[in-house]
XYZ file of C-alpha atoms in Angstrom:
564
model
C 1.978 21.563 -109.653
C -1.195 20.282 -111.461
C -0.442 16.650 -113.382
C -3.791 15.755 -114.629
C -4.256 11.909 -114.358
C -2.840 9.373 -117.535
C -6.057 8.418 -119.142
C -7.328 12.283 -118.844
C -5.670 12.939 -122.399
C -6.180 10.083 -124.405
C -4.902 11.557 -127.966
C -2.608 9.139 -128.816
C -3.437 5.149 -128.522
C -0.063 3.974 -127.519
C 0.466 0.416 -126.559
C 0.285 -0.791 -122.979
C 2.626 -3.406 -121.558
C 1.489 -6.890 -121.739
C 2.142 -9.806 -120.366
C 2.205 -11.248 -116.710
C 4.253 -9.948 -114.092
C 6.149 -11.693 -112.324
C 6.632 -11.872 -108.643
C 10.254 -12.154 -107.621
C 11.100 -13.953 -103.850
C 12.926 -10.725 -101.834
C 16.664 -11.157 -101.235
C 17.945 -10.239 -97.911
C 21.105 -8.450 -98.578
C 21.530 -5.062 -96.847
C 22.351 -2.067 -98.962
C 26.424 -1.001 -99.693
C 25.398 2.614 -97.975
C 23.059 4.248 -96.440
C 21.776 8.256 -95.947
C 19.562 10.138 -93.256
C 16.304 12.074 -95.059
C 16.148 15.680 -94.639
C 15.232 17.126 -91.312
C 11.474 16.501 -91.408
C 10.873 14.126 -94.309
C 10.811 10.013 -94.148
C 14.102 8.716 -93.166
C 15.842 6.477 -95.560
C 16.268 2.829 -94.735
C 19.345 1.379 -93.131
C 18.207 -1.989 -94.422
C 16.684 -3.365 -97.897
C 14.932 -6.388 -99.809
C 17.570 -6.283 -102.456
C 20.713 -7.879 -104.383
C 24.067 -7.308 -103.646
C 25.702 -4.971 -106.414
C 26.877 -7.127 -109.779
C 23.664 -9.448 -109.546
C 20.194 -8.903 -110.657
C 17.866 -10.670 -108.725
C 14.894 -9.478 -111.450
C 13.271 -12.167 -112.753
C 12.631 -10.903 -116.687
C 10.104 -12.429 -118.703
C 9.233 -10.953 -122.232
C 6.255 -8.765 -122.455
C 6.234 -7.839 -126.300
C 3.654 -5.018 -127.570
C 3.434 -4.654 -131.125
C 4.927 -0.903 -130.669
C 7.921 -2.352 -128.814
C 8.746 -5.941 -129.153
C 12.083 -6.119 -127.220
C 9.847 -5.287 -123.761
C 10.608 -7.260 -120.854
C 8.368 -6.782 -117.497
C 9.561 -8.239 -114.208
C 7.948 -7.438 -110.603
C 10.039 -6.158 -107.222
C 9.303 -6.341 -103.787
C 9.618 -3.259 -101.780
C 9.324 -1.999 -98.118
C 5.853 -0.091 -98.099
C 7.857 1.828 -94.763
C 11.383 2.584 -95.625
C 12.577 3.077 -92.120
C 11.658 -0.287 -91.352
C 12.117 -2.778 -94.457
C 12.731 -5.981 -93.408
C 9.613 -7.699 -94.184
C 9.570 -9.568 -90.158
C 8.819 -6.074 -89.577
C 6.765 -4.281 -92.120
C 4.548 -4.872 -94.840
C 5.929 -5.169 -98.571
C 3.959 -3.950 -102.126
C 5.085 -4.669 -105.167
C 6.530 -2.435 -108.208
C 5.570 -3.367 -111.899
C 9.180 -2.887 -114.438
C 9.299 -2.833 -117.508
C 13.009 -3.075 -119.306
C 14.523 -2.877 -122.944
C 17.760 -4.587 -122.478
C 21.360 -3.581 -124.018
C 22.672 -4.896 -127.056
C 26.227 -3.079 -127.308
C 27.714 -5.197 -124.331
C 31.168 -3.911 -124.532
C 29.767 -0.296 -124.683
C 27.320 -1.296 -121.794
C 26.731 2.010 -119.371
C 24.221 0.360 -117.349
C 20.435 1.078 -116.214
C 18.861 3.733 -117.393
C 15.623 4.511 -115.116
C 12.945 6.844 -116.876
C 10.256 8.758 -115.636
C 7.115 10.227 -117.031
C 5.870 12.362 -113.971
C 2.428 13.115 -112.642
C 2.825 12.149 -109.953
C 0.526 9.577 -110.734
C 1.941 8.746 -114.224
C 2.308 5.111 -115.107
C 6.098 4.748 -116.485
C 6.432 1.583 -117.926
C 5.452 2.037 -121.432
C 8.017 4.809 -121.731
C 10.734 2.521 -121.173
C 10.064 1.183 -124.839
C 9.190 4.993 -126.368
C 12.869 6.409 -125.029
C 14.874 3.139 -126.527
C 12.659 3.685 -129.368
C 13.174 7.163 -130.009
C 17.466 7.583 -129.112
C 19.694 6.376 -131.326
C 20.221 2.610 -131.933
C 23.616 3.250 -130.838
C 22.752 4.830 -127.429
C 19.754 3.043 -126.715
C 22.071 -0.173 -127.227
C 24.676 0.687 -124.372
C 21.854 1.138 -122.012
C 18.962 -1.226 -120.327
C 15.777 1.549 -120.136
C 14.002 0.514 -117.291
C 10.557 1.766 -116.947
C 8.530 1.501 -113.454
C 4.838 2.204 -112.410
C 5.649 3.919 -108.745
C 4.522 2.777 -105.765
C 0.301 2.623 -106.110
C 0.243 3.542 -109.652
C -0.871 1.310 -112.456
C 0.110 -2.176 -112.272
C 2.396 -2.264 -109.388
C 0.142 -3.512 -106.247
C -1.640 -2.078 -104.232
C -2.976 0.585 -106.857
C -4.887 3.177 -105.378
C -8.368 4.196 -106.490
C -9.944 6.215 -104.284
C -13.337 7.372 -105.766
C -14.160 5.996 -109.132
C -16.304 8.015 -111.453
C -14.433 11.630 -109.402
C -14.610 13.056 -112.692
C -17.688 11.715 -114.428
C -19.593 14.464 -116.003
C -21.052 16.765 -115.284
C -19.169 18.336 -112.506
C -20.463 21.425 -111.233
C -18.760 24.573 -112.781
C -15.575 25.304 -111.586
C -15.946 29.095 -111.278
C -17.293 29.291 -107.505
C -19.541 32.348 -108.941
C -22.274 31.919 -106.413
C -21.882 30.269 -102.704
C -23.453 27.448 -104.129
C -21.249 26.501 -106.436
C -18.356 26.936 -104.140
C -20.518 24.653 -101.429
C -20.801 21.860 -104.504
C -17.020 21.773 -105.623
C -15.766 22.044 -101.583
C -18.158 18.883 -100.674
C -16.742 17.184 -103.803
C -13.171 18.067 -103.175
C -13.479 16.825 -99.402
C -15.454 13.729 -99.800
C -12.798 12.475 -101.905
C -10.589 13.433 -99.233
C -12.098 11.298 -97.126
C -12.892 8.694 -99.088
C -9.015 8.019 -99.186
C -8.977 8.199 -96.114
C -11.245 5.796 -95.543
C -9.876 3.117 -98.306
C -6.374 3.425 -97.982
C -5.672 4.758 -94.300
C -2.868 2.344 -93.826
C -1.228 3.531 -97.172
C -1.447 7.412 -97.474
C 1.220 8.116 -95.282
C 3.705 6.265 -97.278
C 2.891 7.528 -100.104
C 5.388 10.553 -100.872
C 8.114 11.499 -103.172
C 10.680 10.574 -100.646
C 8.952 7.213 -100.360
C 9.139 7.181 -104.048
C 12.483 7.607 -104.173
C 13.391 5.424 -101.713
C 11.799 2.721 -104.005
C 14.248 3.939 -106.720
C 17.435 2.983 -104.678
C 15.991 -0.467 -104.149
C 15.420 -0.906 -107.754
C 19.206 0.042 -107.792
C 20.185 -2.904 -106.199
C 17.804 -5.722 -107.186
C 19.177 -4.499 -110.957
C 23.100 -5.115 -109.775
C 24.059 -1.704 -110.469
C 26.495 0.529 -108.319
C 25.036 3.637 -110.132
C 22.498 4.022 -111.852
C 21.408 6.963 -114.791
C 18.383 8.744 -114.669
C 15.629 10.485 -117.407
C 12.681 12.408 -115.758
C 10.069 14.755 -117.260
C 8.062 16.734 -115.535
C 7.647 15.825 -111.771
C 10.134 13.084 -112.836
C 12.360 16.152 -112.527
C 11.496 16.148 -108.808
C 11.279 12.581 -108.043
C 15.079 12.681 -109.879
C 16.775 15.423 -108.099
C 14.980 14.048 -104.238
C 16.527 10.573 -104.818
C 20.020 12.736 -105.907
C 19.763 14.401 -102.688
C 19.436 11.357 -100.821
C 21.670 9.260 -102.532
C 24.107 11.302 -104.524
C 26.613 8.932 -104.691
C 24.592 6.565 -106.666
C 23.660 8.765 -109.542
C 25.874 8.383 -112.579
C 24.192 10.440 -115.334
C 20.730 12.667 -114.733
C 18.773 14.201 -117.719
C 15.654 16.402 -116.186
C 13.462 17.757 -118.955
C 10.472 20.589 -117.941
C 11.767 20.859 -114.528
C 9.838 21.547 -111.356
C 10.527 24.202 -108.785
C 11.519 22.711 -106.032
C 11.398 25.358 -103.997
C 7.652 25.813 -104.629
C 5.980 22.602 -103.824
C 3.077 22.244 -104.187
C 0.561 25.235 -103.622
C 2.827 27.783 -104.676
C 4.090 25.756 -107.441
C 0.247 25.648 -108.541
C -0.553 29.358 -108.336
C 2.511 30.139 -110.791
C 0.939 27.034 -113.207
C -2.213 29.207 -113.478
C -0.803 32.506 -114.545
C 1.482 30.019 -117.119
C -1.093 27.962 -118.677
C -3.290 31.616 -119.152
C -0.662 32.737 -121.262
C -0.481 29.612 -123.208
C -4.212 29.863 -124.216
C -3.764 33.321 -125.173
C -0.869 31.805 -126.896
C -3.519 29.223 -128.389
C -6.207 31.835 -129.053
C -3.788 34.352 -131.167
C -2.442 31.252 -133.533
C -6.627 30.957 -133.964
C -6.583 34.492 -135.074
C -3.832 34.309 -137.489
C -5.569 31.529 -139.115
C -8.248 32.898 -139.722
C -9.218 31.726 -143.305
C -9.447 28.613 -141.753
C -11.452 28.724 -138.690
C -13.504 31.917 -139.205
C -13.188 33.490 -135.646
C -11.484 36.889 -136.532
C -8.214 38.115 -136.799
C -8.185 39.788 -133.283
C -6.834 36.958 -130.517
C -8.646 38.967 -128.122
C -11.673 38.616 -129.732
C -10.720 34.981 -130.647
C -10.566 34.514 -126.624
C -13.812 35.919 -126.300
C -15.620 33.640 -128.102
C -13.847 30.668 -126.244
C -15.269 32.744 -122.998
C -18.869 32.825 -124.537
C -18.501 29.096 -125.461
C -17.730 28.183 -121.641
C -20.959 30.075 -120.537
C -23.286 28.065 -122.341
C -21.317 25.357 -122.238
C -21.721 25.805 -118.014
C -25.649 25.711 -118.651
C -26.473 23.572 -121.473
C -23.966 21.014 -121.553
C -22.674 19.607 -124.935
C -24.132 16.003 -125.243
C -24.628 16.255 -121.436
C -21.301 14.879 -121.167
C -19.472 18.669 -121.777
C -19.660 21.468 -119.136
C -17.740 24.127 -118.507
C -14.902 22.103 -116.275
C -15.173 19.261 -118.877
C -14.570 21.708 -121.614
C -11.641 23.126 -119.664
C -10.041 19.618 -119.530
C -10.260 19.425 -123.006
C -8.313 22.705 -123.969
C -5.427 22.479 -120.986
C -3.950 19.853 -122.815
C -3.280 22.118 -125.738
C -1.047 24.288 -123.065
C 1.372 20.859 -123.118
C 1.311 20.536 -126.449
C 0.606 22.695 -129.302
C 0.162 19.420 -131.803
C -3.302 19.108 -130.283
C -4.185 23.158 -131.469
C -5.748 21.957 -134.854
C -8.267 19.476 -133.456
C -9.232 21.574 -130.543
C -9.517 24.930 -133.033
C -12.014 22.921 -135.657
C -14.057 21.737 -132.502
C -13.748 25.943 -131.295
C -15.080 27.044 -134.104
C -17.619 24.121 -135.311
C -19.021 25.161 -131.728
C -19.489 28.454 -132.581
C -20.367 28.964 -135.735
C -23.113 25.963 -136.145
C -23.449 24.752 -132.687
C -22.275 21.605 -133.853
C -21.242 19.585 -131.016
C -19.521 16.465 -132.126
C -15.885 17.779 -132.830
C -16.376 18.815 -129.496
C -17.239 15.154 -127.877
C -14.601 13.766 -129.402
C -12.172 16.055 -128.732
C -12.987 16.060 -125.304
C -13.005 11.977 -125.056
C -9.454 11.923 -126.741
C -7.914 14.581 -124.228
C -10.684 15.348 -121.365
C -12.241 12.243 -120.344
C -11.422 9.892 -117.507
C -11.319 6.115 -117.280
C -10.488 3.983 -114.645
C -6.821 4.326 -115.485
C -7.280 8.182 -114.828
C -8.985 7.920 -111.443
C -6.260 5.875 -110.660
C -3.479 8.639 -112.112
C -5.871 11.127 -110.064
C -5.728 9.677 -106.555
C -1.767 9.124 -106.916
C -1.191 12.541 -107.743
C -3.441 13.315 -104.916
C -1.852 11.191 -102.500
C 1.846 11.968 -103.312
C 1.228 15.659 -103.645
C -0.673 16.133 -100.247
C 1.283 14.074 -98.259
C 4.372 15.583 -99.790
C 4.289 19.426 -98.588
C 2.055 21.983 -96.311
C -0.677 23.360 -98.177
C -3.223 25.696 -96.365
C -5.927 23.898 -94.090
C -8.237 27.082 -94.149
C -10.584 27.212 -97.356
C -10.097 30.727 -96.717
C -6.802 31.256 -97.947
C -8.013 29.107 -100.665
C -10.202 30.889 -101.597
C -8.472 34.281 -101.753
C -6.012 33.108 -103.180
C -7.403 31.902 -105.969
C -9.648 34.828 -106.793
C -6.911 36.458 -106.768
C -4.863 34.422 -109.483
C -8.808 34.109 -111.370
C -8.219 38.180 -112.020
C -5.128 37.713 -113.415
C -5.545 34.602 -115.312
C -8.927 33.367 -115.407
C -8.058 30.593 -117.954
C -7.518 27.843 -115.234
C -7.468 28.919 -111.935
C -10.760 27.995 -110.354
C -10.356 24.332 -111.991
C -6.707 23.734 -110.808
C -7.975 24.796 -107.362
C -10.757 22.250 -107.664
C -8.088 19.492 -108.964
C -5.979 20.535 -105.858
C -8.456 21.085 -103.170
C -8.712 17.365 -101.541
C -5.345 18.607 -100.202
C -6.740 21.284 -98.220
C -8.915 18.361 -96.006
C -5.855 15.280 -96.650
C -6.083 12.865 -93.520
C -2.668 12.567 -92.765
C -0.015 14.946 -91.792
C 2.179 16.736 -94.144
C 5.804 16.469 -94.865
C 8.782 19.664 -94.956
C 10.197 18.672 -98.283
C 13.586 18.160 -98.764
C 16.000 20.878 -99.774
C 17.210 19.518 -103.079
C 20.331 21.658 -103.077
C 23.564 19.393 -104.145
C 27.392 19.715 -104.726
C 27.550 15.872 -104.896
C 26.437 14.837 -108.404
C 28.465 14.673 -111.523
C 26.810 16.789 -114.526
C 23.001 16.914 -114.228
C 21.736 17.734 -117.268
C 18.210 20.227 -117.276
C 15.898 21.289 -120.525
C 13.311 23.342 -120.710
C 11.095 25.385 -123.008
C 10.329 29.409 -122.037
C 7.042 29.045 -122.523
C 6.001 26.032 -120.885
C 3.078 26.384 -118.836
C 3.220 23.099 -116.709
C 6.509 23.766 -115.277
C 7.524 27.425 -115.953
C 10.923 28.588 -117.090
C 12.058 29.512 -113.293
C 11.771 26.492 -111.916
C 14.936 25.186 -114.232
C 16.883 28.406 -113.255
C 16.116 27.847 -109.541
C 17.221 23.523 -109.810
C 20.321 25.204 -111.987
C 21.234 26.814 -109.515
C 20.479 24.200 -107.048
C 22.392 21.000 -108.600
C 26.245 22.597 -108.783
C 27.807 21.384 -111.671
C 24.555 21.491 -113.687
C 23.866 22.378 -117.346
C 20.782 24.228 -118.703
C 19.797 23.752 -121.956
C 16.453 26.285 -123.458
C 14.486 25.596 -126.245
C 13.908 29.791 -126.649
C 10.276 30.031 -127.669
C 9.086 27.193 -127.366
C 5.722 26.189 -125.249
C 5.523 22.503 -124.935
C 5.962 20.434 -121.973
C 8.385 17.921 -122.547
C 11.074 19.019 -125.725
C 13.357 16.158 -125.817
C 12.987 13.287 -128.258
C 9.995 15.122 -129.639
C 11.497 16.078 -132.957
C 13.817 18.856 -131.942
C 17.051 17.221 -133.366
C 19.341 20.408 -131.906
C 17.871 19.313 -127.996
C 18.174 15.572 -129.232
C 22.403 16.241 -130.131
C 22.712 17.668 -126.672
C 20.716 14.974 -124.887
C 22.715 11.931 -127.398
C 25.852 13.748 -126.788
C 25.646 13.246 -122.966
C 24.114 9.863 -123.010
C 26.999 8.520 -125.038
C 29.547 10.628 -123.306
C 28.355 12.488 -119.993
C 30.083 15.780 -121.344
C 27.281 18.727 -121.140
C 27.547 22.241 -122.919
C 29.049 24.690 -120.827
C 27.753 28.516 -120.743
C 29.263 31.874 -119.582
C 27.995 30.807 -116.336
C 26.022 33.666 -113.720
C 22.897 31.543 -113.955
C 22.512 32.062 -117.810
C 21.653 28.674 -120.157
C 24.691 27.132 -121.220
C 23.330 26.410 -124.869
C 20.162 27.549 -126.347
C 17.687 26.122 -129.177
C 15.165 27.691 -131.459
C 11.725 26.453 -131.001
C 9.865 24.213 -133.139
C 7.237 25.981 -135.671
C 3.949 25.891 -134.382
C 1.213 23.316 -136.213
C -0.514 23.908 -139.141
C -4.052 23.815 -139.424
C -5.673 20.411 -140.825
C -6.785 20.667 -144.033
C -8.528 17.562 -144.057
C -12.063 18.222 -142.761
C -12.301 15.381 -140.385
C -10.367 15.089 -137.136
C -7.246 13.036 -137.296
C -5.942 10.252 -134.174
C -2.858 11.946 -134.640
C -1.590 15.472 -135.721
C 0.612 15.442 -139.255
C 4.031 15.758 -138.906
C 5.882 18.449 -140.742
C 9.492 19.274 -141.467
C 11.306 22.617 -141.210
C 14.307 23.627 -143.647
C 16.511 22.581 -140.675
C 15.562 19.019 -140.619
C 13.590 19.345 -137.797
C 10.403 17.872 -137.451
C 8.024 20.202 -135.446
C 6.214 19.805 -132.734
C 3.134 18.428 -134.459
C 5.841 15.481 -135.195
C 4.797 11.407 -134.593
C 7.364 11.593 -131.743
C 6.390 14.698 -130.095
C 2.800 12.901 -130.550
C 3.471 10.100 -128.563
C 5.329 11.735 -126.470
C 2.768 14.135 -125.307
C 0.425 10.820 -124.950
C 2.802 9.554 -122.241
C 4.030 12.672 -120.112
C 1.544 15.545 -121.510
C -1.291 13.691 -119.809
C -0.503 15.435 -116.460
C -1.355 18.597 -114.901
């Protein structure tokens, strides 16, 4: 699947950890239990740098923000090879934590691990957001520990293979002429190599199994016998690859916008196209219907092709030289995560079109499109995981087909997700089998997911349904963003709080159907102020729900909507 890099969409300013981390000395206590990887994947370790179970060998300093003031940060030696950890015998790197710690200590239920996907996606920030955003009550019986995986962010080394990938402008996506195609396959395989190159030594340990591995020795430098998990996104299928490898561990799992595991990652792309297609069309009709507004007709198909005739000049007279056609794709696929961003990106639509005005534009497309430093590091993580991870075609060919194929169907992003994915096609290192994620093992997993999303489509939480036995599916019917819970939906929110208090899911009729269903949040509002906010307004149905243009689902969307 695509997960665009974290500083791609830069909508929200949320606060980034402070403070110095720091290092811990590494234990050597060996692990209670160990497992064997999947046929074909890294094996897991039979030994660990970790504490023994009931001790937490973290050393916790306070790392305040003014967003969350109870953050802690602490540092933790891993294995950079799992199947030999013992640092006489292999190198170490270092994870960055973040923690909010428990308050309820007789209701204590332990770590609570969070994830915000990508791969690539920096998770230590959300640590603060989820305590923030459950109850008091809940949030008190839990420590939220937030992580930056292995090469992301602040935990060391962090990977950056080509700085300024993305700097504009990029040549146009749609390989329209052998020329093109020559341009964006040179680009895509130099920063193959370039990786390569840089981090050689690294690459190949650089997976979700690896990631997951790191997981269980967080387990035990925390103390913990079990630990309980919240993923979004690919955090779904980071999540259900550490279940399979260490189901006994796992006490309580929440996976929200769920990956199909069964399609990682080229298929898994191809579907994402034909998804986030829909959404735009999904994006271009609410244009239509507001017509009075934004002056771009009533018809969405008309609506859509005016965004088309935008993107061709766009591709030959760039906005501000800083906005081609691929940049001004970046800035629109956000809105198919998040439908809070529609207003800002429909006032710089139409103040394109109708005046040629081109600074709603720019700053639309530095809020959600551009890339900083902290992006090209998001980008080569998500590279790096994702190739190493799975087979993807080594013939351009195929890619190539393919792709033109998917383009006639769904032109919206098809060419530019190939482009995002293409370094994969030339990776230096060999490619993993991925693990079958299939479990009878687990207590209750609990899934969400929207029908609509476009990031991670509605069948990949029917196929990890059926997958995880024991699971329960909850749908938000309707609904198109990426990422539904603790985003103002307060019917998802009593299912999530419900489990996190009790572990008790809602159960269905069974045969692969949801076992409880949700209405979908109302779609935004246009602005009526006539310059672009920092953050969408948040309105309130007759229900009591906020909807999705809500401050939660904002900030939200600025942690785990940033990937693609």
């Amino acid at each position: 699947m695509r997960s665009r890099a974290v500083a791609l969409f830069g909508a929200v300013a949320v606060a980034a950890v402070g403070g110095m981390l720091s290092a811990i000395p590494s234990a050597a206590t060996p692990p209670t239990a160990s497992t064997t990887a999947p046929p074909g994947t890294a094996a897991a370790p039979t030994t660990s740098t970790a504490a023994a179970p009931g001790t937490d060998a973290l050393n916790w300093k306070d790392c305040p923000t003014k967003s969350y003031p109870t953050l802690q940060c602490a540092s933790l030696k891993v294995p950079l090879d799992h199947r030999r950890p013992a640092a006489a015998q292999g190198r170490q790197i270092t994870l960055a934590l973040s923690r909010v710690p428990h308050t309820d200590r007789a209701g204590f239920q332990g770590p609570l691990l969070v994830n915000p996907g990508g791969p690539g996606g920096s998770g230590r920030t959300l640590a603060g957001f989820v305590a923030g955003a459950l109850p008091k009550e809940i949030a008190a019986q839990y420590d939220v520990i937030g992580f930056d995986p292995r090469g992301v962010g602040a935990s060391e080394p962090a990977l950056d293979c080509s700085p300024g990938h993305f700097d504009p402008v990029r040549p146009d996506p749609l390989a329209a002429t052998a020329a093109l195609e020559r341009a964006n396959v040179d680009r895509a395989r130099a920063f193959a190599t370039a990786c390569g190159e840089k981090y050689g030594d690294l690459l190949r340990h650089l997976g979700t199994v690896s990631a997951a591995e790191d997981i269980e020795v967080i387990r035990r430098a925390l103390g913990a016998e079990r630990i309980n998990y919240f993923g979004y996104s690919y955090g779904t299928y980071l999540g259900a690859v550490y279940a399979k490898l260490h189901p006994d561990r796992v006490r309580r799992a929440v996976l929200d916008s769920v990956v199909d595991p069964t399609g990682v990652w080229y298929r898994d792309n191809l579907d994402q196209n034909l998804a986030f297609d829909a959404r735009h069309k999904a994006f271009t009709a609410w244009v239509a219907r507001h017509d009075s507004t934004y002056g771009l007709g009533t018809d969405p198909a008309a609506v859509e092709a005016e965004w088309y005739a935008m993107r061709a000049t766009l591709a030959q007279h760039p906005a501000g030289g800083k906005v081609g056609a691929g940049e001004l794709e970046d800035t629109f696929i956000p809105g198919g995560y998040f439908n809070g961003y529609w207003p800002d990106l429909a006032e710089a639509f139409a103040a394109y079109t109708h005046d040629r005005d081109t600074a709603p534009l720019l700053d639309a497309h530095k809020k959600l499109g551009a890339v900083d430093a902290d992006g090209d590091n998001g980008y080569s993580m998500y590279a790096a995981v994702q190739c190493r991870d799975a087979n993807w075609p080594r013939s351009w060919a195929t890619w190539r087909a393919d792709t033109w194929k998917t383009h006639a169907k769904a032109p919206f992003m098809a060419w530019n997700n190939a482009w995002y994915n293409a370094p994969c096609a030339f990776w230096p290192t060999t490619q993993l089998d991925p693990p079958d994620v299939t479990n009878r093992e687990l207590p209750p997993v609990l899934l969400f997911q929207a029908t609509e999303d476009a990031a991670t489509p509605y069948e990949g939480a029917a196929v990890l349904h059926r997958k995880l036995r024991g699971s329960s599916l909850v749908v938000e019917r309707g609904g198109g963003n990426h990422g539904v819970t603790l985003s103002g939906n307060a019917c998802l929110d009593r299912h999530l709080t419900t489990y996190l208090a009790t572990g008790e899911v809602p159960r269905g009729t069974g045969q692969g159907a949801p076992d409880a269903t949700c209405a979908a949040l109302p779609d935004p509002e246009p602005d009526p102020e006539p310059e672009p906010k920092s953050q969408p307004r948040s309105r309130t149905s007759a229900d009591g729900n906020s909807n999705s243009n809500s401050n939660s689902g904002t900030t939200l969307h600025g942690l785990i909507g940033r990937h693609r």
